[in-house]
Coordinates of C-alpha atoms and ligand atoms in Angstrom, one line a residue:
M10 CA -19.7 17.6 -18.7
T11 CA -19.2 15.3 -21.7
S12 CA -18.0 11.8 -21.1
T13 CA -15.1 10.4 -23.2
V14 CA -16.4 6.8 -22.8
P15 CA -15.8 5.3 -26.2
A16 CA -18.6 3.6 -28.3
A17 CA -19.5 0.1 -27.2
A18 CA -17.8 -1.6 -30.2
S19 CA -14.4 -0.1 -29.3
L20 CA -14.5 -0.7 -25.6
N21 CA -11.6 -2.7 -24.2
K22 CA -12.3 -5.9 -22.3
F23 CA -12.5 -4.2 -18.9
E24 CA -14.7 -1.3 -20.0
K25 CA -17.0 -3.9 -21.6
L26 CA -17.3 -6.0 -18.5
K27 CA -18.1 -2.9 -16.5
A28 CA -20.7 -1.7 -19.0
E29 CA -22.4 -5.1 -19.1
K30 CA -22.8 -5.3 -15.3
D31 CA -21.6 -3.1 -12.6
G32 CA -19.1 -4.9 -10.4
L33 CA -21.1 -4.0 -7.2
K34 CA -24.0 -6.2 -8.4
V35 CA -22.1 -9.3 -7.2
K36 CA -22.8 -8.2 -3.7
A37 CA -26.4 -9.5 -4.0
E38 CA -25.2 -12.8 -5.4
L39 CA -22.8 -13.9 -2.7
E40 CA -25.2 -16.5 -1.2
H41 CA -25.8 -17.9 -4.7
F42 CA -22.0 -18.1 -5.4
A43 CA -21.5 -19.8 -2.0
Q44 CA -24.1 -22.5 -2.9
I45 CA -22.8 -23.2 -6.4
G46 CA -19.1 -23.2 -5.5
W47 CA -16.2 -21.3 -7.2
E48 CA -15.9 -23.5 -10.3
A49 CA -19.5 -22.9 -11.3
I50 CA -19.4 -19.1 -11.0
D51 CA -19.5 -17.1 -14.3
E52 CA -15.8 -16.5 -15.0
T53 CA -16.2 -12.7 -15.4
D54 CA -17.9 -12.5 -12.1
R55 CA -15.4 -14.7 -10.4
D56 CA -12.2 -13.3 -11.9
H57 CA -13.1 -9.7 -12.1
R58 CA -16.4 -8.5 -10.6
L59 CA -15.8 -10.1 -7.2
K60 CA -13.0 -7.6 -6.8
W61 CA -15.6 -4.9 -6.3
V62 CA -16.4 -6.6 -3.0
G63 CA -12.7 -7.1 -2.3
V64 CA -12.6 -10.8 -3.2
F65 CA -9.7 -11.7 -5.6
F66 CA -9.6 -15.0 -7.5
R67 CA -6.0 -16.3 -7.3
P68 CA -5.1 -18.3 -10.4
V69 CA -2.0 -19.5 -8.4
T70 CA -4.2 -21.1 -5.8
P71 CA -7.6 -21.7 -7.5
G72 CA -10.5 -22.0 -5.0
K73 CA -8.5 -20.2 -2.3
F74 CA -9.3 -16.5 -2.7
M75 CA -7.7 -13.4 -1.3
M76 CA -9.8 -10.8 0.5
R77 CA -8.6 -7.1 0.5
L78 CA -10.0 -5.0 3.3
R79 CA -10.2 -1.3 3.8
I80 CA -8.5 0.1 6.9
P81 CA -8.7 3.9 6.6
N82 CA -5.6 5.6 8.0
G83 CA -4.5 2.1 9.1
V84 CA -6.4 2.2 12.3
L85 CA -7.7 -1.2 13.6
R86 CA -9.3 -2.3 16.8
S87 CA -8.4 -5.6 18.6
A88 CA -12.0 -7.0 18.1
Q89 CA -11.6 -6.4 14.4
L90 CA -8.2 -8.1 14.2
R91 CA -9.5 -11.0 16.2
T92 CA -12.4 -11.4 13.8
L93 CA -9.9 -11.4 10.9
A94 CA -7.7 -13.9 12.8
S95 CA -10.6 -16.3 13.2
I96 CA -11.5 -16.0 9.5
V97 CA -8.0 -17.1 8.4
Q98 CA -7.6 -19.6 11.2
R99 CA -10.2 -21.8 9.8
Y100 CA -8.1 -22.3 6.6
G101 CA -5.2 -23.9 8.5
D102 CA -1.9 -23.7 6.5
D103 CA -3.7 -21.9 3.6
G104 CA -4.8 -19.0 5.9
C105 CA -2.6 -16.0 6.6
A106 CA -2.8 -12.2 6.2
D107 CA -0.5 -9.6 4.7
I108 CA -0.1 -6.0 5.8
T109 CA 0.0 -4.1 2.5
T110 CA 1.9 -1.1 1.2
R111 CA -1.3 0.9 1.7
Q112 CA -1.4 0.3 5.5
N113 CA -4.2 -2.3 4.8
L114 CA -4.8 -6.0 5.3
Q115 CA -5.3 -8.8 2.8
L116 CA -6.6 -12.2 4.0
R117 CA -5.5 -15.5 2.3
G118 CA -7.2 -18.9 1.7
I119 CA -10.8 -17.6 1.6
R120 CA -13.4 -20.1 0.3
I121 CA -16.4 -19.0 -1.6
E122 CA -18.8 -21.0 0.5
D123 CA -17.8 -19.0 3.6
L124 CA -18.3 -15.5 2.0
P125 CA -21.8 -14.8 3.3
E126 CA -20.7 -15.6 6.8
I127 CA -17.5 -13.7 6.5
F128 CA -19.3 -10.6 5.3
R129 CA -21.7 -10.9 8.3
Q130 CA -18.7 -11.1 10.6
L131 CA -17.0 -8.1 9.0
E132 CA -20.1 -6.0 9.2
A133 CA -20.5 -6.9 12.9
V134 CA -17.1 -5.3 13.6
Q135 CA -17.6 -2.3 11.2
L136 CA -15.1 -3.6 8.6
T137 CA -15.6 -3.5 4.9
S138 CA -13.7 -4.8 1.9
V139 CA -16.0 -3.1 -0.6
Q140 CA -14.5 -1.4 -3.7
S141 CA -10.9 -2.3 -2.7
G142 CA -9.9 -3.7 -6.1
M143 CA -10.2 -3.0 -9.9
D144 CA -11.4 0.4 -11.0
N145 CA -12.1 1.8 -7.5
V146 CA -10.5 4.0 -4.9
R147 CA -8.0 2.0 -2.8
N148 CA -7.5 2.2 1.0
I149 CA -7.2 5.9 2.1
T150 CA -3.8 6.3 3.8
G151 CA -2.8 8.7 6.6
S152 CA -0.1 9.1 9.1
P153 CA 0.0 5.8 11.2
V154 CA 0.5 7.9 14.3
A155 CA -2.4 10.3 13.6
G156 CA -3.8 11.6 16.9
I157 CA -0.9 10.3 19.0
D158 CA 2.2 11.9 17.3
A159 CA 3.7 14.4 19.7
N160 CA 4.7 16.6 16.7
E161 CA 1.7 16.2 14.4
L162 CA 0.1 19.0 12.6
M163 CA -3.3 17.5 12.1
D164 CA -5.1 14.3 13.1
T165 CA -6.3 12.9 9.8
R166 CA -8.2 9.8 11.0
E167 CA -11.7 11.3 10.7
L168 CA -10.9 12.8 7.3
C169 CA -9.8 9.3 6.0
N170 CA -13.0 7.8 7.4
Q171 CA -15.1 10.5 5.8
V172 CA -13.5 10.0 2.4
Q173 CA -14.0 6.3 2.7
D174 CA -17.6 6.7 3.6
L175 CA -18.1 9.0 0.6
I176 CA -16.6 6.5 -1.8
T177 CA -18.2 3.4 -0.4
A178 CA -21.5 4.8 0.8
N179 CA -20.6 4.0 4.4
G180 CA -19.2 0.6 3.5
Q181 CA -22.3 -0.5 1.6
G182 CA -20.9 0.1 -1.9
N183 CA -21.4 3.3 -3.9
A184 CA -22.3 2.9 -7.6
Q185 CA -21.4 6.6 -8.2
F186 CA -17.7 5.6 -7.9
S187 CA -17.7 2.0 -9.0
N188 CA -16.8 2.6 -12.6
L189 CA -13.7 4.8 -12.6
P190 CA -11.4 4.6 -15.7
R191 CA -8.8 2.9 -13.5
K192 CA -7.7 2.4 -10.0
F193 CA -7.3 5.5 -7.8
N194 CA -5.2 6.3 -4.7
I195 CA -5.8 9.0 -2.1
A196 CA -3.5 9.9 0.8
I197 CA -4.1 12.5 3.5
A198 CA -1.1 13.6 5.5
G199 CA -1.2 15.5 8.8
C200 CA 2.4 14.8 9.7
R201 CA 5.7 16.5 9.0
D202 CA 7.5 13.5 7.6
N203 CA 5.4 12.5 4.5
S204 CA 4.6 9.1 6.0
V205 CA 2.1 8.4 3.3
H206 CA 4.4 8.7 0.2
A207 CA 2.2 11.6 -1.0
E208 CA 4.1 11.8 -4.3
I209 CA 2.8 8.4 -5.5
N210 CA -0.9 9.0 -5.0
D211 CA -3.6 10.2 -7.5
I212 CA -4.6 12.8 -4.9
A213 CA -2.4 13.7 -2.0
F214 CA -3.3 16.2 0.7
V215 CA -0.1 17.8 2.1
P216 CA -0.3 19.9 5.2
A217 CA 0.3 23.6 4.5
Y218 CA -0.6 26.9 6.3
K219 CA -2.4 29.6 4.3
E220 CA -2.9 33.0 6.0
G221 CA -2.2 31.3 9.3
V222 CA -4.8 28.6 8.8
L223 CA -3.7 24.9 8.7
G224 CA -5.1 23.1 5.7
F225 CA -3.6 21.2 2.7
N226 CA -1.9 21.8 -0.6
V227 CA -3.2 19.3 -3.1
L228 CA -1.0 17.2 -5.4
V229 CA -2.5 15.1 -8.2
G230 CA -1.7 12.4 -10.7
G231 CA 1.1 10.4 -8.9
F232 CA 1.1 6.8 -10.0
F233 CA 3.2 3.7 -10.9
S234 CA 2.4 1.3 -13.7
A235 CA 4.3 -1.1 -15.8
K236 CA 4.7 1.4 -18.6
R237 CA 5.2 4.7 -16.7
C238 CA 5.8 6.0 -13.2
A239 CA 5.1 9.7 -12.4
A240 CA 5.4 11.7 -9.2
A241 CA 2.3 13.7 -8.3
I242 CA 2.2 17.3 -9.4
P243 CA 0.8 20.4 -7.7
M244 CA -2.8 21.3 -8.5
D245 CA -2.2 24.8 -7.3
V246 CA -5.0 24.3 -4.7
W247 CA -5.2 24.8 -1.0
V248 CA -8.1 23.5 0.9
A249 CA -9.2 23.7 4.5
P250 CA -9.8 20.4 6.2
T251 CA -13.6 20.9 6.0
E252 CA -13.2 21.0 2.2
V253 CA -11.3 17.8 1.7
V254 CA -14.2 15.4 1.2
A255 CA -15.9 17.7 -1.3
L256 CA -12.7 18.2 -3.3
C257 CA -12.2 14.4 -3.4
E258 CA -15.7 14.0 -4.7
A259 CA -15.3 16.7 -7.4
I260 CA -12.0 15.3 -8.6
L261 CA -13.4 11.8 -8.7
I262 CA -16.4 12.9 -10.8
V263 CA -14.2 14.9 -13.2
Y264 CA -11.9 11.8 -13.6
R265 CA -14.8 9.4 -13.9
D266 CA -16.5 11.4 -16.6
N267 CA -13.5 12.5 -18.5
G268 CA -10.6 10.1 -17.7
L269 CA -9.3 8.3 -20.7
R270 CA -10.8 4.8 -21.0
A271 CA -9.8 3.4 -24.4
N272 CA -6.3 2.2 -23.4
R273 CA -5.9 0.9 -19.9
Q274 CA -2.2 1.7 -20.0
K275 CA -3.2 5.3 -20.3
A276 CA -6.2 5.6 -18.1
R277 CA -4.7 6.8 -14.8
L278 CA -5.4 10.4 -13.7
M279 CA -2.0 11.6 -14.9
W280 CA -2.8 10.9 -18.5
L281 CA -5.8 13.2 -18.3
L282 CA -3.6 15.8 -16.7
D283 CA -1.2 15.4 -19.6
E284 CA -4.0 15.9 -22.1
W285 CA -5.7 18.8 -20.4
G286 CA -2.9 20.5 -18.5
V287 CA -3.4 21.5 -14.8
P288 CA -5.2 24.8 -15.4
R289 CA -8.0 23.2 -17.4
F290 CA -8.3 20.3 -14.9
R291 CA -8.4 22.7 -12.0
Q292 CA -11.1 24.7 -13.8
A293 CA -13.2 21.5 -14.4
V294 CA -12.9 20.7 -10.7
E295 CA -14.0 24.2 -9.7
Q296 CA -17.0 23.9 -12.1
Q297 CA -17.9 20.5 -10.6
L298 CA -17.7 22.0 -7.1
G299 CA -19.6 25.1 -8.1
A300 CA -17.1 27.3 -6.2
P301 CA -13.6 28.7 -6.9
L302 CA -10.7 27.0 -5.3
A303 CA -8.0 28.8 -3.3
T304 CA -4.5 28.8 -4.8
A305 CA -1.8 26.7 -3.1
A306 CA 0.1 28.0 -0.1
P307 CA 3.7 28.9 -1.1
E308 CA 5.2 26.2 1.2
D309 CA 4.1 22.9 2.7
E310 CA 4.9 21.5 6.1
F311 CA 6.8 18.4 5.1
C312 CA 10.1 19.2 6.7
W313 CA 11.3 16.0 8.3
D314 CA 12.9 12.8 7.1
K315 CA 10.5 9.9 7.0
R316 CA 10.2 8.0 10.3
D317 CA 9.6 4.2 10.3
H318 CA 7.9 4.2 13.8
I319 CA 9.7 1.0 14.9
G320 CA 10.6 1.1 18.6
V321 CA 9.2 3.0 21.6
Y322 CA 8.1 6.6 21.3
E323 CA 6.3 9.1 23.7
Q324 CA 2.9 10.1 22.6
Q325 CA 1.3 13.5 22.6
Q326 CA -0.8 12.1 25.5
A327 CA 1.5 12.5 28.6
G328 CA 2.5 9.2 30.1
F329 CA 1.6 7.1 27.1
H330 CA 3.9 5.5 24.5
Y331 CA 3.4 3.9 21.1
V332 CA 5.4 0.8 20.3
G333 CA 6.2 0.0 16.7
L334 CA 6.7 -3.7 16.0
H335 CA 8.5 -4.9 13.0
I336 CA 6.5 -7.5 11.1
P337 CA 8.9 -9.2 8.6
V338 CA 7.6 -8.5 5.1
G339 CA 4.2 -7.9 6.6
R340 CA 3.2 -11.6 6.9
L341 CA 0.9 -12.6 9.7
H342 CA -0.6 -15.9 10.7
A343 CA -3.8 -16.4 12.7
T344 CA -1.9 -17.0 16.0
D345 CA 0.1 -13.8 15.5
M346 CA -3.1 -11.8 14.9
F347 CA -4.8 -13.2 18.0
D348 CA -1.6 -12.4 19.9
L349 CA -1.4 -8.8 18.6
A350 CA -5.0 -8.3 19.5
R351 CA -4.4 -9.5 23.0
I352 CA -1.3 -7.4 23.4
A353 CA -3.2 -4.3 22.2
E354 CA -5.8 -4.9 24.9
V355 CA -3.5 -5.9 27.7
Y356 CA -0.9 -3.1 27.3
G357 CA -2.7 -0.5 25.3
N358 CA -6.3 0.7 24.7
G359 CA -7.1 -2.1 22.2
E360 CA -6.1 -0.1 19.2
L361 CA -3.5 -1.1 16.5
R362 CA -2.1 0.9 13.7
L363 CA -0.7 -0.4 10.3
T364 CA 2.0 1.3 8.4
V365 CA 2.8 1.5 4.7
E366 CA 6.1 -0.2 5.6
Q367 CA 3.9 -3.3 6.4
N368 CA 4.4 -3.0 10.2
V369 CA 2.2 -2.7 13.3
I370 CA 2.1 0.0 16.0
I371 CA 0.5 -0.6 19.5
P372 CA -0.5 2.8 20.8
Y373 CA -1.5 4.0 24.3
V374 CA 1.0 1.9 26.3
P375 CA 1.5 3.5 29.8
A376 CA 5.1 3.8 30.9
T377 CA 4.4 1.3 33.7
R378 CA 3.3 -1.4 31.2
L379 CA 6.3 -1.0 28.8
P380 CA 8.8 -3.3 30.5
L381 CA 6.3 -6.2 30.5
L382 CA 5.2 -5.6 26.9
L383 CA 8.8 -5.6 25.8
Q384 CA 9.2 -9.0 27.4
E385 CA 6.4 -10.6 25.4
A386 CA 7.5 -13.7 23.5
L387 CA 5.9 -12.4 20.3
L388 CA 8.4 -9.5 20.3
E389 CA 11.2 -12.0 19.6
R390 CA 9.8 -12.3 16.1
F391 CA 8.0 -8.9 15.8
S392 CA 10.9 -6.9 17.2
T393 CA 11.1 -3.3 18.3
A394 CA 14.8 -3.3 17.4
P395 CA 15.3 -5.4 14.2
S396 CA 18.6 -5.5 12.4
A397 CA 19.3 -2.6 9.9
L398 CA 18.4 -4.2 6.6
V399 CA 15.5 -6.4 7.8
R400 CA 14.1 -3.3 9.6
S401 CA 13.4 -1.4 6.4
L402 CA 12.5 -4.2 4.1
V403 CA 9.2 -4.0 2.2
S404 CA 8.0 -6.6 -0.2
C405 CA 5.0 -7.1 -2.4
T406 CA 3.1 -10.4 -2.6
G407 CA 5.2 -12.0 -5.4
A408 CA 4.8 -15.4 -6.9
Q409 CA 3.4 -17.2 -3.9
F410 CA 0.0 -15.8 -4.6
C411 CA 0.2 -13.3 -7.5
N412 CA 0.0 -14.4 -11.0
F413 CA 1.6 -11.3 -12.4
A414 CA 4.8 -12.1 -10.5
L415 CA 7.9 -12.8 -12.4
V416 CA 9.7 -13.9 -9.2
E417 CA 9.1 -15.0 -5.6
T418 CA 9.6 -12.0 -3.4
K419 CA 8.8 -12.2 0.3
N420 CA 10.8 -15.2 1.3
R421 CA 13.7 -14.3 -0.9
A422 CA 13.8 -10.7 0.3
L423 CA 13.8 -11.7 4.0
A424 CA 16.4 -14.4 3.6
L425 CA 18.8 -12.1 1.7
A426 CA 18.3 -9.2 4.1
K427 CA 19.0 -11.5 7.1
E428 CA 22.1 -12.9 5.5
L429 CA 23.4 -9.4 4.6
D430 CA 22.7 -8.2 8.1
Q431 CA 24.8 -11.0 9.5
E432 CA 27.7 -10.1 7.3
L433 CA 27.6 -6.3 7.4
I434 CA 27.2 -3.6 10.0
C435 CA 25.1 -0.9 8.4
P436 CA 25.3 2.5 10.2
H437 CA 21.8 3.4 9.1
P438 CA 18.8 1.4 8.0
V439 CA 18.8 1.0 4.2
R440 CA 15.3 0.8 2.7
I441 CA 15.2 -2.2 0.4
H442 CA 11.9 -2.7 -1.5
W443 CA 11.1 -5.8 -3.5
T444 CA 8.4 -5.9 -6.1
G445 CA 7.6 -9.0 -8.2
C446 CA 6.9 -7.3 -11.5
P447 CA 6.8 -3.9 -13.1
N448 CA 3.4 -3.1 -11.6
S449 CA 5.5 -1.8 -8.6
C450 CA 3.1 -2.7 -5.8
G451 CA 6.2 -2.9 -3.6
Q452 CA 7.2 0.6 -4.6
P453 CA 10.9 0.1 -5.6
Q454 CA 11.0 3.7 -6.8
V455 CA 10.7 5.0 -3.3
A456 CA 13.5 2.8 -1.9
D457 CA 17.1 3.4 -1.3
I458 CA 17.5 0.1 -3.2
G459 CA 14.6 -1.1 -5.2
L460 CA 14.5 -4.6 -6.7
M461 CA 11.9 -5.3 -9.4
G462 CA 11.4 -9.0 -10.5
T463 CA 12.2 -9.9 -14.0
K464 CA 13.3 -12.9 -16.1
T465 CA 16.9 -12.8 -17.3
R466 CA 19.4 -15.3 -18.7
K467 CA 22.3 -16.9 -17.0
D468 CA 24.5 -19.6 -18.6
G469 CA 22.1 -19.7 -21.5
K470 CA 19.1 -20.4 -19.3
A471 CA 16.1 -18.3 -18.4
V472 CA 16.4 -17.5 -14.6
D473 CA 14.7 -15.3 -12.0
G474 CA 16.3 -11.9 -11.9
V475 CA 15.8 -8.3 -10.8
D476 CA 16.1 -4.8 -12.2
L477 CA 17.9 -2.6 -9.7
Y478 CA 16.5 0.8 -8.8
M479 CA 18.2 3.5 -6.8
G480 CA 17.8 7.1 -5.8
G481 CA 14.4 7.0 -4.2
K482 CA 14.0 9.8 -1.6
V483 CA 11.2 9.8 0.9
G484 CA 10.1 12.4 3.5
Q485 CA 10.5 16.0 2.5
D486 CA 11.5 16.7 -1.1
A487 CA 10.7 13.1 -2.0
E488 CA 12.0 11.9 -5.4
L489 CA 11.4 8.7 -7.3
G490 CA 14.3 6.4 -7.9
T491 CA 15.1 5.0 -11.3
C492 CA 16.5 1.8 -12.8
V493 CA 20.3 1.7 -12.7
Q494 CA 20.8 -1.9 -13.8
K495 CA 18.7 -4.4 -15.6
G496 CA 18.4 -8.2 -15.4
I497 CA 20.6 -9.2 -12.5
P498 CA 20.2 -13.0 -11.9
C499 CA 18.9 -13.5 -8.3
T500 CA 21.7 -15.9 -7.7
D501 CA 24.2 -13.1 -8.4
L502 CA 22.4 -10.5 -6.3
K503 CA 24.0 -11.0 -2.9
P504 CA 27.6 -9.9 -3.8
I505 CA 26.2 -7.0 -5.8
L506 CA 24.1 -5.7 -2.9
R507 CA 27.0 -6.3 -0.5
D508 CA 29.2 -4.1 -2.6
L509 CA 26.5 -1.5 -2.9
L510 CA 25.9 -1.4 0.8
I511 CA 29.6 -1.0 1.5
Q512 CA 30.4 1.5 -1.2
T513 CA 27.3 3.7 -1.1
F514 CA 25.6 3.2 2.3
G515 CA 28.7 3.0 4.5
A516 CA 28.3 -0.6 5.6
Q517 CA 31.3 -2.4 7.1
P518 CA 32.0 -6.1 7.0
R519 CA 31.3 -7.7 10.4
H520 CA 34.1 -10.2 9.9
P521 CA 37.2 -8.5 8.5
E522 CA 38.6 -11.8 7.3
S523 CA 35.6 -12.0 4.9
T524 CA 36.0 -8.5 3.5
E525 CA 36.3 -10.0 0.0
F526 CA 33.6 -8.8 -2.2
A527 CA 33.0 -8.5 -5.8
S528 CA 34.4 -5.4 -7.3
P529 CA 32.1 -3.2 -9.3
A530 CA 33.6 -4.4 -12.5
A531 CA 33.2 -8.1 -11.4
S532 CA 29.6 -7.6 -10.4
G533 CA 28.8 -5.5 -13.5
L534 CA 27.6 -2.7 -11.3
Q535 CA 28.4 0.9 -12.4
I536 CA 26.8 3.2 -9.9
T537 CA 27.9 6.7 -9.3
A538 CA 27.2 8.8 -6.2
D539 CA 24.6 10.6 -8.2
D540 CA 22.8 7.4 -9.1
A541 CA 22.6 6.5 -5.4
Ligands
SRM616 FE1 -0.9 -3.5 -6.5 C1 -2.3 -5.0 -9.2 C2 -1.0 -6.3 -4.7 C3 -0.2 -1.7 -3.7 C4 0.2 -0.9 -8.5 N1 -1.6 -5.3 -6.9 C5 -2.2 -5.8 -8.0 C6 -2.9 -7.1 -7.8 C7 -4.3 -6.9 -7.5 C8 -2.7 -8.0 -9.1 C9 -3.5 -9.3 -9.0 O1 -4.6 -9.4 -9.3 O2 -2.8 -10.3 -8.6 C10 -2.0 -7.7 -6.7 C11 -2.6 -8.7 -5.8 C12 -1.6 -9.7 -5.3 C13 -2.0 -10.4 -4.1 O3 -2.5 -11.6 -4.1 O4 -1.7 -9.9 -3.0 C14 -1.5 -6.4 -6.0 N2 -0.7 -3.9 -4.6 C15 -0.7 -5.2 -4.1 C16 -0.3 -5.1 -2.6 C17 -1.0 -6.2 -1.7 C18 1.2 -5.2 -2.5 C19 1.7 -5.5 -1.1 O5 2.2 -6.6 -0.9 O6 1.5 -4.7 -0.2 C20 -0.7 -3.7 -2.2 C21 -2.2 -3.6 -1.8 C22 -2.5 -2.1 -1.4 C23 -3.9 -2.0 -0.9 O7 -4.1 -2.3 0.3 O8 -4.8 -1.7 -1.6 C24 -0.5 -3.0 -3.6 N3 -0.2 -1.6 -6.2 C25 0.1 -1.1 -5.0 C26 0.9 0.1 -5.1 C27 1.5 0.9 -4.0 C28 0.7 2.0 -3.5 O9 -0.5 2.2 -3.7 O10 1.4 2.9 -2.8 C29 1.0 0.3 -6.5 C30 1.7 1.5 -7.2 C31 1.0 2.8 -7.0 C32 -0.1 3.0 -7.9 O11 -1.1 2.3 -7.9 O12 -0.1 4.0 -8.7 C33 0.3 -0.8 -7.1 N4 -1.1 -3.0 -8.5 C34 -0.5 -2.0 -9.1 C35 -0.8 -2.1 -10.5 C36 -0.3 -1.1 -11.6 C37 -1.4 0.0 -11.8 C38 -1.4 0.7 -13.1 O13 -1.9 1.8 -13.2 O14 -1.0 0.1 -14.1 C39 -1.5 -3.3 -10.7 C40 -2.0 -3.8 -12.1 C41 -3.3 -3.2 -12.5 O15 -4.0 -2.5 -11.7 O16 -3.6 -3.5 -13.6 C42 -1.7 -3.9 -9.4
SF4_617 FE1 1.8 -8.9 -8.0 FE2 3.5 -7.5 -9.5 FE3 2.0 -6.3 -7.6 FE4 4.0 -7.8 -6.8 S1 4.2 -6.0 -8.1 S2 1.9 -7.9 -6.0 S3 4.0 -9.4 -8.4 S4 1.2 -7.3 -9.4

């Protein structure tokens, strides 16, 4: 197959740096980097290539790096969480961790001098951070209750592990897939409620029966970027579970060798699909596989609304429950992580699960242990029954650590949701997603109400603002939301959201005497039922 990699002279900055030296090469240089310190490291290695081992230079906090792990299917063991807790603990106030929108963990405050020891510790508990950033495949997502969901179709945990092992050569780093045209997302769903947001992945495996056999229909090309957002489209392929890894490999090779590389804004898989059309892409994948692919099953098995897994639920294993804890905007401190590891061991089987809503699930809690677990002090903060708006809140990193951010997100999101929860009774949770810039890491397009950070003007001054997104539908028949209003100053946001929650989502003021709220005209909001 011919590669479309442009001639050296016309390579963009990122293609150049990859062509000069594969990102994975920094793995052998970590001891050296630790000795010379972050300021002396070659800038391209420090700011870019270290991302191939999951280490991100943070211009906002120079010298304090972020480490992005890989937690396939979001399944974590208490010993692993304890190791991560002890890593961030040594950084005091600088150390914390975030659960990400790909059911993964990122550690904060990491010092270069500690990297060799951190990597030894990760390896000892079978964790890896390799190829979690830049032009690599991100964490493989699956249903957070795989293997324990009483209504699941297929347990995807092993498939997620196998795909990760393929991409990372069992966590050691795989040069075969370390120079993709751009980042790449894969999700494998074995549930009925599309808990992975299949529609926003470059490859999504969606459960479907063909001739009585349970396998997957395959969607391709879903992505968000600052310039364009696109839902994944059917590849007209059905695969049996045993064919999932080989199909991922073939698609990745076709994308690696043919994906568009000249313009990074047009390098995600969907742009190749646009250029080729699905039939040609499908044919190239078949050629790479050396075997024909079955056509898609006529129907998939996504037939439920999306669950958030917060609360107590019976497992498929009789007598056991899983307990979903709400972690406000996904932020964890070392003491929380130690506590969660302890709770998983004392009440469960030592396992924890992470969700794309940035929460934690403790599985395998016997009915007899539930009352004590529910009395744990930690559950006062990590509740099983949070208030309606806080419950479904998701937020990207934002200005605290991310240099792309146009606004602070996590603190602002949480404060506002709490205030609105105090003022309103919402009959249902309303999914509010905050994202600090148009890169959309916080997925505002899948939310009931999406808020994307921007700069706007108020009283003649530049101020923090948001673009408002609505119409995101999740679960079966998922749809992406769109921008309905631009440039709302953050200081004006509360009355606008209050109106919206009352008019569109059936919220009622808690205190009738304070029913006053800005009218649509006053708030500048013009949202129709269709928009919502
Ligand atoms: Fe993201 C870049 C954080 C999920 C689209 N994302 C970044 C960087 C690495 C930018 C940077 O260097 O500062 C952010 C790191 C900030 C930090 O310090 O934490 C960042 N992205 C995140 C996380 C942590 C948000 C969160 O708080 O949960 C998520 C980590 C997931 C993981 O575990 O791997 C995260 N990012 C996403 C998602 C959501 C998803 O995958 O479902 C998207 C949209 C889906 C997609 O990729 O198609 C997303 N991130 C981006 C983009 C736009 C990609 C593009 O094609 O243009 C960028 C910018 C880029 O890659 O150039 C980006
Ligand atoms: Fe950073 Fe923007 Fe992604 Fe938020 S959406 S984490 S601000 S890149």
